[in-house]
Short mmCIF file of C-alpha atoms and ligand atoms in Angstrom, two decimals:
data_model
loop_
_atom_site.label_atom_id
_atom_site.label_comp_id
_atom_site.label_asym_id
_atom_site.label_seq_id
_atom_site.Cartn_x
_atom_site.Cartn_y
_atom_site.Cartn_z
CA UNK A 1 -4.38 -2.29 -17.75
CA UNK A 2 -2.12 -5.48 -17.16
CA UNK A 3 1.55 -4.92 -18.82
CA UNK A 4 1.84 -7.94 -21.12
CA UNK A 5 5.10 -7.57 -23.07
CA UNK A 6 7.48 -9.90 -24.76
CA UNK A 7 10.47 -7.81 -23.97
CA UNK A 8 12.38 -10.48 -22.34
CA UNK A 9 14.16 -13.30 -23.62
CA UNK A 10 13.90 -15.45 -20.73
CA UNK A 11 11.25 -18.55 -20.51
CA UNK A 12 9.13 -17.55 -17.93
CA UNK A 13 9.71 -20.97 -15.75
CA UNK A 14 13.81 -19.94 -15.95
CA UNK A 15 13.32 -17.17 -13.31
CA UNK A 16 12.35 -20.24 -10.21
CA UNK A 17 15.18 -22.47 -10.05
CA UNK A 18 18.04 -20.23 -8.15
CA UNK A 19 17.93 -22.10 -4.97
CA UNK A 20 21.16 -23.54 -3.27
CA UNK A 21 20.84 -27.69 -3.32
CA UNK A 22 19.55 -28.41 -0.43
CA UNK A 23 21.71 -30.41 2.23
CA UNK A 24 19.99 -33.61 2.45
CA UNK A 25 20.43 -36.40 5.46
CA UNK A 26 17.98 -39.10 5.65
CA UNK A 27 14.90 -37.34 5.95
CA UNK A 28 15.98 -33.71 6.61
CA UNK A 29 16.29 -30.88 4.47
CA UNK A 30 17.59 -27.78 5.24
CA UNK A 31 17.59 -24.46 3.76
CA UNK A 32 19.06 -21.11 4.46
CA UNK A 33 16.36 -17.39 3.96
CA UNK A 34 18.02 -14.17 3.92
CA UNK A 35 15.28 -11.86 3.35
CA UNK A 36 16.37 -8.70 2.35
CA UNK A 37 16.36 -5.78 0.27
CA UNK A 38 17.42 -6.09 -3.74
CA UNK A 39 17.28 -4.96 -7.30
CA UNK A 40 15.69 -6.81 -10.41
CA UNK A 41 15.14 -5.99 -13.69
CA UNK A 42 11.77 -6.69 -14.45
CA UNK A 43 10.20 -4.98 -17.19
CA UNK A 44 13.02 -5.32 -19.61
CA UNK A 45 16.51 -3.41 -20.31
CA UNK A 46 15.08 -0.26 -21.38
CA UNK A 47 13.76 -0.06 -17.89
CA UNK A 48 14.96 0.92 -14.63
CA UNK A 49 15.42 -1.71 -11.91
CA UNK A 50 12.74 -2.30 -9.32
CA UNK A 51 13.13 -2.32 -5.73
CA UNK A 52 12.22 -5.31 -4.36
CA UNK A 53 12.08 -7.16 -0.87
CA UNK A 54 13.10 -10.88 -1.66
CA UNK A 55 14.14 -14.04 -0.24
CA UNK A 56 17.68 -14.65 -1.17
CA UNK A 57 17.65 -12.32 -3.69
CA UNK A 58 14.89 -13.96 -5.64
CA UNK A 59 11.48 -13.04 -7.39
CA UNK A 60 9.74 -15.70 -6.22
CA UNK A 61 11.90 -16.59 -2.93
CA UNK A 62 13.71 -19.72 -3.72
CA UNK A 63 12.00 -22.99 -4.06
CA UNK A 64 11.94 -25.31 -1.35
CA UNK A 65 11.60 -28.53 -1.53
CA UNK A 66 11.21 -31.98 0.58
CA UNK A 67 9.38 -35.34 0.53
CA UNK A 68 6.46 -35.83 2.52
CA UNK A 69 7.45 -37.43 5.98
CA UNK A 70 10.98 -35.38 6.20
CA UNK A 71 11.52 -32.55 8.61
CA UNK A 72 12.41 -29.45 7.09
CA UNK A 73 14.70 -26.86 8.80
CA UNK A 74 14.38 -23.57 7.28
CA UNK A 75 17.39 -21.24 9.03
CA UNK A 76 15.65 -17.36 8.62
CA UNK A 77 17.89 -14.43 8.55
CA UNK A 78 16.31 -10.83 8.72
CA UNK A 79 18.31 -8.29 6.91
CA UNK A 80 14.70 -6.21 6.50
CA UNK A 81 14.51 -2.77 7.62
CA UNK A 82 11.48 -4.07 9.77
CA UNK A 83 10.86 -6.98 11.78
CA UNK A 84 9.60 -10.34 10.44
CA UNK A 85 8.50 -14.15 10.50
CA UNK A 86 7.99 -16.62 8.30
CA UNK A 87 4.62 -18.40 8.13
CA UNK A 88 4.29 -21.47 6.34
CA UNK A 89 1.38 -21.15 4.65
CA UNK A 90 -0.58 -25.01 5.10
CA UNK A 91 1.56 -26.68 6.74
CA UNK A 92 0.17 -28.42 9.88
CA UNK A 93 2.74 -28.12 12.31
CA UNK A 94 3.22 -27.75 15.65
CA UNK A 95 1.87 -23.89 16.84
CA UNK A 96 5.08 -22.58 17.69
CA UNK A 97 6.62 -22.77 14.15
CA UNK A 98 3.62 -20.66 12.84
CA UNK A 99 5.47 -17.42 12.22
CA UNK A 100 2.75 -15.28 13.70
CA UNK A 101 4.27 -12.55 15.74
CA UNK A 102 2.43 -12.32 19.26
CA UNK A 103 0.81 -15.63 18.61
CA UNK A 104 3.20 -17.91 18.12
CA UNK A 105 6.71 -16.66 18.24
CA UNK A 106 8.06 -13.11 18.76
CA UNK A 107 8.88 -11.23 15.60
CA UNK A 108 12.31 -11.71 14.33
CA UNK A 109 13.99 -7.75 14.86
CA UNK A 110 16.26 -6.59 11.62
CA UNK A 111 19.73 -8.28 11.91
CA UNK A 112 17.67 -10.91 13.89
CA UNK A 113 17.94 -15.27 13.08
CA UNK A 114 15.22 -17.52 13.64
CA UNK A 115 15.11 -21.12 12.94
CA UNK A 116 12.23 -22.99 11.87
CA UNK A 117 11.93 -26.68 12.24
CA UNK A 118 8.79 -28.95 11.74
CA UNK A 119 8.20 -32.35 10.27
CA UNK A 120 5.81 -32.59 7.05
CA UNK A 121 2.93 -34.69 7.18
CA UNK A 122 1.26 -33.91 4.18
CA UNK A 123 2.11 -34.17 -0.06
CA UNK A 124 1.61 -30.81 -1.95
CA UNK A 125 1.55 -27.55 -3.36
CA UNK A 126 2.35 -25.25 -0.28
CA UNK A 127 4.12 -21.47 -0.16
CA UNK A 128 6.34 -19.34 2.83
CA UNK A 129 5.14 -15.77 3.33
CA UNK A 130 5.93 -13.28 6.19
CA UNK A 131 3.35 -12.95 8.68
CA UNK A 132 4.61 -9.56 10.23
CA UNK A 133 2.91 -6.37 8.10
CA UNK A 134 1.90 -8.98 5.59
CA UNK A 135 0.50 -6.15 3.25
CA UNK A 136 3.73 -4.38 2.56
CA UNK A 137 6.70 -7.44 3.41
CA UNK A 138 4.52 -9.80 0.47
CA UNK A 139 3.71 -6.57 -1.56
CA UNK A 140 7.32 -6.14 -1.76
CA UNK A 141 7.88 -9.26 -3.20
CA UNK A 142 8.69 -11.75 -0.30
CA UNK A 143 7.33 -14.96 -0.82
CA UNK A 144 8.09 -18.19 -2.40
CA UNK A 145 6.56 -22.08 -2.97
CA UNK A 146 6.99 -24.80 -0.64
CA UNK A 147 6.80 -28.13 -2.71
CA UNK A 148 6.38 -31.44 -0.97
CA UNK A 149 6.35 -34.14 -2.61
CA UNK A 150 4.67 -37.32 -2.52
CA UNK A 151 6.00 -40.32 -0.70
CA UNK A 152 4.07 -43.49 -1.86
CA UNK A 153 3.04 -42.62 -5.36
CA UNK A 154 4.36 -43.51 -8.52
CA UNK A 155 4.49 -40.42 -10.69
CA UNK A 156 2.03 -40.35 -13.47
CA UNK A 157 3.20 -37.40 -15.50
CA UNK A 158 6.05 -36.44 -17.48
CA UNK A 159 7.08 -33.31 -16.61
CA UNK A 160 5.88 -30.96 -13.44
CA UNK A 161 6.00 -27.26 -13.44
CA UNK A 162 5.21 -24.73 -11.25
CA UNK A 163 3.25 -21.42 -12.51
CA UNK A 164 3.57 -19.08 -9.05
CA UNK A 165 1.25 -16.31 -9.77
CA UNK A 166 1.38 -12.69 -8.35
CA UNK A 167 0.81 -9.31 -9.36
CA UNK A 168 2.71 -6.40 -8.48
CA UNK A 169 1.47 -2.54 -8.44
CA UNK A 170 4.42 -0.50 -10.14
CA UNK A 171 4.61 2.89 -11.06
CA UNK A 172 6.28 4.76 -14.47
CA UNK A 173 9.93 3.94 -13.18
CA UNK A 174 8.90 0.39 -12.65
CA UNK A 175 9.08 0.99 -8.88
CA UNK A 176 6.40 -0.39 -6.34
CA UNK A 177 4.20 2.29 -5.27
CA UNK A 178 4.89 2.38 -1.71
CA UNK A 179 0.49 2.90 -1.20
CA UNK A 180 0.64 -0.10 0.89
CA UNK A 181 -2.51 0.92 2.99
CA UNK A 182 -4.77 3.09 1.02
CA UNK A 183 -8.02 3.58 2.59
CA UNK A 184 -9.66 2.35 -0.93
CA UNK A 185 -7.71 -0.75 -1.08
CA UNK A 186 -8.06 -1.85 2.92
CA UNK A 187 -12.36 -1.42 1.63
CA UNK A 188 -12.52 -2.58 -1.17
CA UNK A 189 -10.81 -5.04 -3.31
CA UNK A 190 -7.60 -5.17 -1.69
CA UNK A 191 -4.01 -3.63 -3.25
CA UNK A 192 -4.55 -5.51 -7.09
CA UNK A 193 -1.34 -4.78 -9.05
CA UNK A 194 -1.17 -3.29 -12.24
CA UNK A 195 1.78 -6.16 -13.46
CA UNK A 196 1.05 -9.68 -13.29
CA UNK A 197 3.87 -11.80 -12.44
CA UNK A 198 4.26 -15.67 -13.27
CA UNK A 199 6.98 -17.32 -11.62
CA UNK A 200 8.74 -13.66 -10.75
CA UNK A 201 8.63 -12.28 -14.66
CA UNK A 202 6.35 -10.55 -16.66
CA UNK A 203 4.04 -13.42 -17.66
CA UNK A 204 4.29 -14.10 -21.57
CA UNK A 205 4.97 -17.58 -23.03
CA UNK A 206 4.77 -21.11 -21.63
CA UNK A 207 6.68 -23.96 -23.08
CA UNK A 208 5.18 -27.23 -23.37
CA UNK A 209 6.30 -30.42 -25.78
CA UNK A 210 3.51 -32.06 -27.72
CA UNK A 211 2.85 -35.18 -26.23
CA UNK A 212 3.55 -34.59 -22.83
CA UNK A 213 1.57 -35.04 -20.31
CA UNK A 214 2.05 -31.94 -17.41
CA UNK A 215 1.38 -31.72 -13.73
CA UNK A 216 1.51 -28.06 -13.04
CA UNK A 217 1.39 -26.89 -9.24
CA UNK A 218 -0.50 -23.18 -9.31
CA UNK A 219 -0.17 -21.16 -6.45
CA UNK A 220 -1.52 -18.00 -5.88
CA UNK A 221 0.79 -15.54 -3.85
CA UNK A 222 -0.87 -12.27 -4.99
CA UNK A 223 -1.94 -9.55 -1.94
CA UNK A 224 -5.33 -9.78 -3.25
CA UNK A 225 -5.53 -10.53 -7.13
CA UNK A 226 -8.03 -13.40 -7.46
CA UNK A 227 -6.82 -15.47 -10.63
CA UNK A 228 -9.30 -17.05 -12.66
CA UNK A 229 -7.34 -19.30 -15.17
CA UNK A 230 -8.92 -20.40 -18.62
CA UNK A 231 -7.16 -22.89 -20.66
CA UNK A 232 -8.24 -22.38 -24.28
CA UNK A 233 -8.54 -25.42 -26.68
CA UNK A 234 -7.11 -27.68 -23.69
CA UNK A 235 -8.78 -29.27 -20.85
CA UNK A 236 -6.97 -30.23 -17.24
CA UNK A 237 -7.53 -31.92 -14.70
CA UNK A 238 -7.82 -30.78 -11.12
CA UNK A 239 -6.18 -33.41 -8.81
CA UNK A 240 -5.00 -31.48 -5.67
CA UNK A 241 -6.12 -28.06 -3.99
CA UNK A 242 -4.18 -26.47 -1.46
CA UNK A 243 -1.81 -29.42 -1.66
CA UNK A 244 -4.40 -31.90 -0.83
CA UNK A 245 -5.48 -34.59 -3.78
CA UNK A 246 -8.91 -35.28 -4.76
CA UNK A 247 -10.43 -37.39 -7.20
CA UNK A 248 -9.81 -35.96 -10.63
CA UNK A 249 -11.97 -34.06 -12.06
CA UNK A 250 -11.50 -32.95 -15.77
CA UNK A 251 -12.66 -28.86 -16.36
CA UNK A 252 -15.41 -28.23 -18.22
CA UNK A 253 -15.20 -26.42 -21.74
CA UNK A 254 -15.16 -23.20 -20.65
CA UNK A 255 -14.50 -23.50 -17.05
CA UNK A 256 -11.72 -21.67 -14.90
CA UNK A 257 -9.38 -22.31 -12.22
CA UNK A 258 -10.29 -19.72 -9.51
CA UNK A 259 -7.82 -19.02 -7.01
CA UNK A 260 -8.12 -16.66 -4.29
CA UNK A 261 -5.02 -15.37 -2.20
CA UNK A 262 -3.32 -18.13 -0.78
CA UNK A 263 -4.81 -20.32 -2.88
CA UNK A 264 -3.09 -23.29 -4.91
CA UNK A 265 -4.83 -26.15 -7.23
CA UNK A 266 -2.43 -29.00 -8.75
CA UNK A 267 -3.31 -29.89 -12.32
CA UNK A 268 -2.76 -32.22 -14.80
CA UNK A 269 -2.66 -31.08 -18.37
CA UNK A 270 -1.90 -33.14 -21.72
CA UNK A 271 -0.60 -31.18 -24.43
CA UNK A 272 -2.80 -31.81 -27.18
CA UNK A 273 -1.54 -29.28 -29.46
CA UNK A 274 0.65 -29.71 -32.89
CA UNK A 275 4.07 -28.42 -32.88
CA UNK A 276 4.44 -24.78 -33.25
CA UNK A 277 0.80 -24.10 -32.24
CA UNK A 278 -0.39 -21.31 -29.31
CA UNK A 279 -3.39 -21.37 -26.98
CA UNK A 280 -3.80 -18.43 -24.71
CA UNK A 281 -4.14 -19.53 -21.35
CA UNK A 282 -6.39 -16.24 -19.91
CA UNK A 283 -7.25 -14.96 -16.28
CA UNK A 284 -10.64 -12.25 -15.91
CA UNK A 285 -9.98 -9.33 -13.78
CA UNK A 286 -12.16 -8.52 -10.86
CA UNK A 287 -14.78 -6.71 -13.44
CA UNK A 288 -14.52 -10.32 -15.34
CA UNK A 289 -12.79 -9.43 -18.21
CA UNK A 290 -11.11 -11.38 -19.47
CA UNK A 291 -7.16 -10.66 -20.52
CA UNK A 292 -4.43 -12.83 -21.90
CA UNK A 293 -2.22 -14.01 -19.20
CA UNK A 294 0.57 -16.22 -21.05
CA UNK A 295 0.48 -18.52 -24.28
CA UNK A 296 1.15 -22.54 -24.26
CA UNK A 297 3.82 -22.26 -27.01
CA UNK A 298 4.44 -25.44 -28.65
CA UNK A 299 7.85 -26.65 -29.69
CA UNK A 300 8.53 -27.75 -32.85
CA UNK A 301 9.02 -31.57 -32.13
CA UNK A 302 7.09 -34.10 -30.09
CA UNK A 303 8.20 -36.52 -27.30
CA UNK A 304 7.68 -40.05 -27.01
CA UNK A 305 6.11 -39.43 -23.38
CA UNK A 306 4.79 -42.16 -21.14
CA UNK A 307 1.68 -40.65 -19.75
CA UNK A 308 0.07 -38.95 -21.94
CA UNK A 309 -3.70 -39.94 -22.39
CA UNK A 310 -3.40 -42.67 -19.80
CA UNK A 311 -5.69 -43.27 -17.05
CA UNK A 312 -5.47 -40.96 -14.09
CA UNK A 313 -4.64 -42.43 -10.99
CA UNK A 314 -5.93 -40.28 -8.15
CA UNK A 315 -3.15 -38.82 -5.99
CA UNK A 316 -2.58 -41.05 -2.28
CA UNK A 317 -4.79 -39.21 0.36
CA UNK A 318 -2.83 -36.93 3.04
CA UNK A 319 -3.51 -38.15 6.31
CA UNK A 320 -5.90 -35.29 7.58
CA UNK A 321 -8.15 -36.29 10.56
CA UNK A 322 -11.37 -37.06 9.18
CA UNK A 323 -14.29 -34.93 10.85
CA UNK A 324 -16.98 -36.50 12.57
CA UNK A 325 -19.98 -34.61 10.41
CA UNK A 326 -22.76 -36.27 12.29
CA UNK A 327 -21.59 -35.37 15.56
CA UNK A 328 -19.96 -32.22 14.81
CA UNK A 329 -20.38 -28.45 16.46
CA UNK A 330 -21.57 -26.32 14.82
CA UNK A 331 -20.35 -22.48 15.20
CA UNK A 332 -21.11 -19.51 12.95
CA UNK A 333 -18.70 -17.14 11.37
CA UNK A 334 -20.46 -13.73 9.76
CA UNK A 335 -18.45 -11.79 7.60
CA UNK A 336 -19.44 -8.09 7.60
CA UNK A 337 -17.62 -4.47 6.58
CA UNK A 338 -16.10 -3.11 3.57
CA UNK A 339 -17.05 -0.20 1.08
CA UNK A 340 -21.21 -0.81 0.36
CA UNK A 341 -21.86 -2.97 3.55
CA UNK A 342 -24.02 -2.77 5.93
CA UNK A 343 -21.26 -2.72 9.25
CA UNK A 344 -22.22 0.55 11.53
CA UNK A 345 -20.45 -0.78 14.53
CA UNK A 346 -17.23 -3.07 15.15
CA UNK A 347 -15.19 -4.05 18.15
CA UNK A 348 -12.17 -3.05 17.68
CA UNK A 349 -9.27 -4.96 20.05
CA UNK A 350 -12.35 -5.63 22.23
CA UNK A 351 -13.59 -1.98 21.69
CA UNK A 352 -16.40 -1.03 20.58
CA UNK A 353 -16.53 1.55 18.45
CA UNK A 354 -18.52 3.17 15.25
CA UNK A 355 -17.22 2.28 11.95
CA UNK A 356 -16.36 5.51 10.86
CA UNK A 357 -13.96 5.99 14.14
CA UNK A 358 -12.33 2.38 13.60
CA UNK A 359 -11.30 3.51 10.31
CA UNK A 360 -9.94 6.80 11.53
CA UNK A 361 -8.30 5.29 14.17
CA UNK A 362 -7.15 2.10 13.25
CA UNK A 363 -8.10 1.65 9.55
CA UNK A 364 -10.29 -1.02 10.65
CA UNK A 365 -13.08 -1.71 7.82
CA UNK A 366 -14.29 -5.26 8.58
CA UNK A 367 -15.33 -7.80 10.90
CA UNK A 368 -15.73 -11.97 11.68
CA UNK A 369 -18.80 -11.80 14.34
CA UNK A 370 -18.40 -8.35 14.65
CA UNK A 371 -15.04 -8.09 16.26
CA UNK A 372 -12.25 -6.88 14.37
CA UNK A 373 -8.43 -7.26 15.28
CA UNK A 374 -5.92 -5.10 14.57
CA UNK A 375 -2.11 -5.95 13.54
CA UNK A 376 -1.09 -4.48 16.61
CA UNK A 377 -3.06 -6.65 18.75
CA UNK A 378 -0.70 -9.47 17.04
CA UNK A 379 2.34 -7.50 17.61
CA UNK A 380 5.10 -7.59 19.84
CA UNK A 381 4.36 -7.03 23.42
CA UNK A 382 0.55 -7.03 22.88
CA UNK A 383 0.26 -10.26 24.12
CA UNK A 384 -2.78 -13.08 22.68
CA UNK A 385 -5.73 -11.47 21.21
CA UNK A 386 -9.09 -13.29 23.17
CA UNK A 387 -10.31 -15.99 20.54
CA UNK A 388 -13.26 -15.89 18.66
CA UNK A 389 -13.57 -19.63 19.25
CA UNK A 390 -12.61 -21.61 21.81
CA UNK A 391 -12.48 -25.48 20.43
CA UNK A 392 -11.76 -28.59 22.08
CA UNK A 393 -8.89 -30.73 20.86
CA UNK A 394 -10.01 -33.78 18.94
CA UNK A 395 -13.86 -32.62 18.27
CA UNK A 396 -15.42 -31.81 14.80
CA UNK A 397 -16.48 -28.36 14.10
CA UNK A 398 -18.74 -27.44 11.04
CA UNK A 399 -18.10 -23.81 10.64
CA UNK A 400 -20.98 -21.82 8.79
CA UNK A 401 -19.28 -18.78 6.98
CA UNK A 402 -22.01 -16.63 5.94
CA UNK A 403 -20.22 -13.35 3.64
CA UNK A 404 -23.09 -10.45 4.51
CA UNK A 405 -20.22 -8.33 2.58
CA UNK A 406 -20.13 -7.24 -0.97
CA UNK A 407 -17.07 -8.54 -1.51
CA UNK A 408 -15.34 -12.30 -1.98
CA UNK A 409 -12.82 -13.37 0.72
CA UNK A 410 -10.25 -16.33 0.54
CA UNK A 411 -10.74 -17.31 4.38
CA UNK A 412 -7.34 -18.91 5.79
CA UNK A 413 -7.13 -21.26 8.80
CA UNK A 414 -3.75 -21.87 10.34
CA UNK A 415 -2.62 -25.13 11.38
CA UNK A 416 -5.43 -27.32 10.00
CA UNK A 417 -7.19 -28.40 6.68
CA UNK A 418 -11.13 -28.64 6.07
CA UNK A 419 -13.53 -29.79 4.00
CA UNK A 420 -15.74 -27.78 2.47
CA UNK A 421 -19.03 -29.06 2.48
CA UNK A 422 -21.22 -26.80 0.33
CA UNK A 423 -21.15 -23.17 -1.02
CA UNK A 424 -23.73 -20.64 -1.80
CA UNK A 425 -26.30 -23.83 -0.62
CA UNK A 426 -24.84 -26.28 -2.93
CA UNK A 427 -23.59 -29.32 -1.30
CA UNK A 428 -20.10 -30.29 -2.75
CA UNK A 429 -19.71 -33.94 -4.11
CA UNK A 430 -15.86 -34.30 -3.35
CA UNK A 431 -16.27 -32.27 -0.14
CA UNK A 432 -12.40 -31.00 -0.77
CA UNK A 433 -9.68 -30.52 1.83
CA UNK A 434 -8.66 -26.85 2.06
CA UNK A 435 -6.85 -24.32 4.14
CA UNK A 436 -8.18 -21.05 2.23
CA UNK A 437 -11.35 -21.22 0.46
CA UNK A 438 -12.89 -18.33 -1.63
CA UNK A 439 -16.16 -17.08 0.13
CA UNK A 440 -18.41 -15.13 -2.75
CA UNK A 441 -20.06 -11.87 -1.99
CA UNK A 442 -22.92 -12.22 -0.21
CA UNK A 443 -22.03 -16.19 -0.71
CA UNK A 444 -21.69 -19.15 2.17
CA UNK A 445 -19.76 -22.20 2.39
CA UNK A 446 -19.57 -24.76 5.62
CA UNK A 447 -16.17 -25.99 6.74
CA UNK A 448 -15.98 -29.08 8.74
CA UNK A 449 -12.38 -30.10 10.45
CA UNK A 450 -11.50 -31.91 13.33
CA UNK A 451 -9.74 -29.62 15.81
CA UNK A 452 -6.72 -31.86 16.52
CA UNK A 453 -3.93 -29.41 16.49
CA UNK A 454 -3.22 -27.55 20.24
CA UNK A 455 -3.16 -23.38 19.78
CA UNK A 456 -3.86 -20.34 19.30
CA UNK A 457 -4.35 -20.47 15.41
CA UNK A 458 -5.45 -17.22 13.02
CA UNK A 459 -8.35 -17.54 11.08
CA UNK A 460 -7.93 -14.50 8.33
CA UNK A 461 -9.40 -13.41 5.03
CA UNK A 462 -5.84 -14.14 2.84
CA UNK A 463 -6.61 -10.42 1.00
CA UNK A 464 -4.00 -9.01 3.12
CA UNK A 465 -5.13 -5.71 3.51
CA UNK A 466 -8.70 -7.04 4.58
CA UNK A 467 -6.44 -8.76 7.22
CA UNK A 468 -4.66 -5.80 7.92
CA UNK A 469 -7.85 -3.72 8.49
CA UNK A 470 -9.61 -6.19 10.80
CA UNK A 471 -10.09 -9.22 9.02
CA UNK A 472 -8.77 -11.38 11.42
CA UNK A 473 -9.53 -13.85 14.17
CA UNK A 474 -7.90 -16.21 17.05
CA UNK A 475 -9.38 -19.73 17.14
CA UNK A 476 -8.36 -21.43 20.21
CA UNK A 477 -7.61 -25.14 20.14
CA UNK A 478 -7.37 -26.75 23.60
CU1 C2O B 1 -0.78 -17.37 4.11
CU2 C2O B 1 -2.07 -16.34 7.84
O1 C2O B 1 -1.38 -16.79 5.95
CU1 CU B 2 -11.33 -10.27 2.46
#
């Protein structure tokens, strides 16, 4: 099902590093984004070049760097033949650098400039997506990682790399099927691809030196693939998720890396293996089967690297408001819809309507609390959608996300990061920071934050065509 060739030559980390040097001044960065139509060869010479939407011409986007603490000023040009923004995807910043059209700024119009500008608080594995038409604009190929690094640590590994995972759903003339809201994807699993992508390229071979030890940032940009990343004959350690650190924990035998959507997880990996060997690193597809993603190819010679085997020094701590558990409110977030579930009625915009007619007229197939939202209602001219929640700034909230649907959902919060406290019942011992966190099928979790960031901020499943048929929510900060 998943192409897995060999046909090009290319490493598959050489595809990432086409981004202009950024212009640097004490604690500034600045980039230019041209997002635009372009051509890339992606399944070899003997096949035709796909269509792609990019950012500056590049499968991933390019990527952009700073150090924690410096204020990053991302100049956005829109050379799409649709409007746009730019949402940057866990990033607490200030509400009106967002990139949500309707919400938080209006949608940039094609030939249109916008410039983002926002300091960065926290260290981490982050990513830039458009938030207009998410489905289709990221489907087409526009997204890209956002890598901030730490500014108080010492680094501990030898080498980082950066694996961004995607799929891509191509047809016979390697051209994206232009599907991009099928009535089976927007209820059921979301648009999977039939290609998956590491780092922009057909995912094959990995390089790695013996004796090195590896931090690799993951990030998982897919519309709705959910990766589940097996290591064979090696085991990592997890030390961030969604860019925030936590105290490392080495996998068990046997044990994946799941990402959802929007998900990232920063690991550290010593290469254990002899020169020349392979390991298959492997992902399972949603029927968990499991197929061969890309090898760890070893090179012939090892390095004298300084890390390898040592101790693990935790990563320094992001400074994320701490939530008061004891004296938090608690609020309650049902998910419901989808193909098998048990949804007969929705509000729809603040309609309320049967599910059959929501689908027919809006191709609205799920619901938080019953209410669905529509793109439109986010859209230009349509104004603020009413929120779901209303919070006070500087109290604790312990959401309770109980999935009554069928189907998992990596739940995104905007402008925040919780903790998880338990899933499916189990309480978690490292209770880790997130800002998308996989929700099983018929599966809970309880997310505890401090509300400390003014707005209206979207609360979405990160499958973007469950967000584009209703998944979606407004939680009001005040
Ligand atoms: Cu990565 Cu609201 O999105
Ligand atoms: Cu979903």
């Amino acid at each position: 099902m998943l192409n897995r060739r060999t046909l090009l030559t290319a490493s598959a980390a050489t595809g990432l590093f086409l981004a202009a040097p950024p212009l640097r001044a004490s604690g500034r960065v600045s980039y230019r984004l041209v997002m635009a139509p372009t051509q890339q060869k992606l399944l070899g010479d003997d096949k035709p070049e796909t269509a792609l939407w990019c950012f500056n011409d590049s499968l991933p986007g390019p990527v952009l760097r700073a150090r924690q603490g410096d204020v990053l000023r991302v100049e956005v040009e829109n050379r799409l033949p649709q409007p746009t923004t730019v949402h940057w995807h866990g990033i607490r910043l200030p509400l009106a650098m967002d990139g949500v059209p309707g919400l938080s700024q209006e949608p940039i119009p094609p030939g249109g400039r916008f410039v983002y500008e926002f300091a960065l608080p926290d260290a981490g594995s982050y990513w830039y997506h458009p938030h207009w038409g998410s489905a289709e604009q990221v489907g087409r190929g526009l997204y890209g990682a956002l890598i901030v690094a730490e500014r108080n640590a010492a680094q501990a590994w030898d080498r980082e790399a950066l694996w961004v995972l995607s799929d891509l759903r191509l047809d016979k003339e390697a051209q994206i099927t232009p599907d991009f809201r099928l009535p089976m994807d927007l209820s059921h699993a979301g648009r999977l691809g039939n290609t998956a992508l590491l780092n922009g390229l057909l995912a094959q071979n990995f390089s790695v030196t013996p004796g090195e030890r590896l931090r690799l940032r993951l990030i998982n940009t897919a519309n709705a693939r959910i990766f589940a990343l097996r290591f064979a004959q090696h085991r990592p350690w997890l030390v961030a998720l969604d860019g925030h650190p936590l105290p490392p924990r080495q996998l068990g035998e046997d044990a994946p890396v799941t990402l959802g959507p929007g998900m990232r997880a920063d690991l550290i990996l010593d290469a254990t293996g002899k020169p020349g060997e392979r390991f298959t690193v492997s992902d399972s597809d949603p029927r968990g089967r499991r197929y061969a993603l890309l090898d760890l190819e070893y090179g012939p010679q090892p390095v004298g690297a300084k890390f390898f085997g040592k101790d693990l020094p935790a990563l320094p701590p992001n400074p994320v408001a701490e939530p008061d558990i004891a004296r938090a409110e608690r609020l309650s977030l049902t998910m419901s819809g989808g193909a098998m579930g048990q949804l007969t009625e929705v509000s729809v915009d603040g309609k309320k309507l049967g599910l059959r007619e929501a689908f027919q007229q809006h191709r609205v197939a799920w619901a938080l609390n019953g209410q669905a939202h529509t793109e439109q209602q986010h859209g230009p001219g349509h104004g603020h959608s009413p929120p779901l929640f209303s919070l006070s700034l500087g109290k604790s909230y312990i959401i309770e996300v109980i999935n009554e649907t069928m189907w998992p959902h990596p739940l995104h919060l905007h402008g925040h990061a919780f903790r998880v406290l338990s899933q499916d019942g189990q309480a978690l011992a490292d209770k880790p920071f997130h800002d998308t966190v996989l929700i099983n099928p018929r599966g809970r979790a309880e997310l505890a934050f401090m509300a400390d960031n003014p707005g209206d901020w979207m609360l979405h499943c990160h499958i973007l065509e469950h967000q584009a048929a209703g998944m979606m929510a407004v939680v009001r900060v005040a």
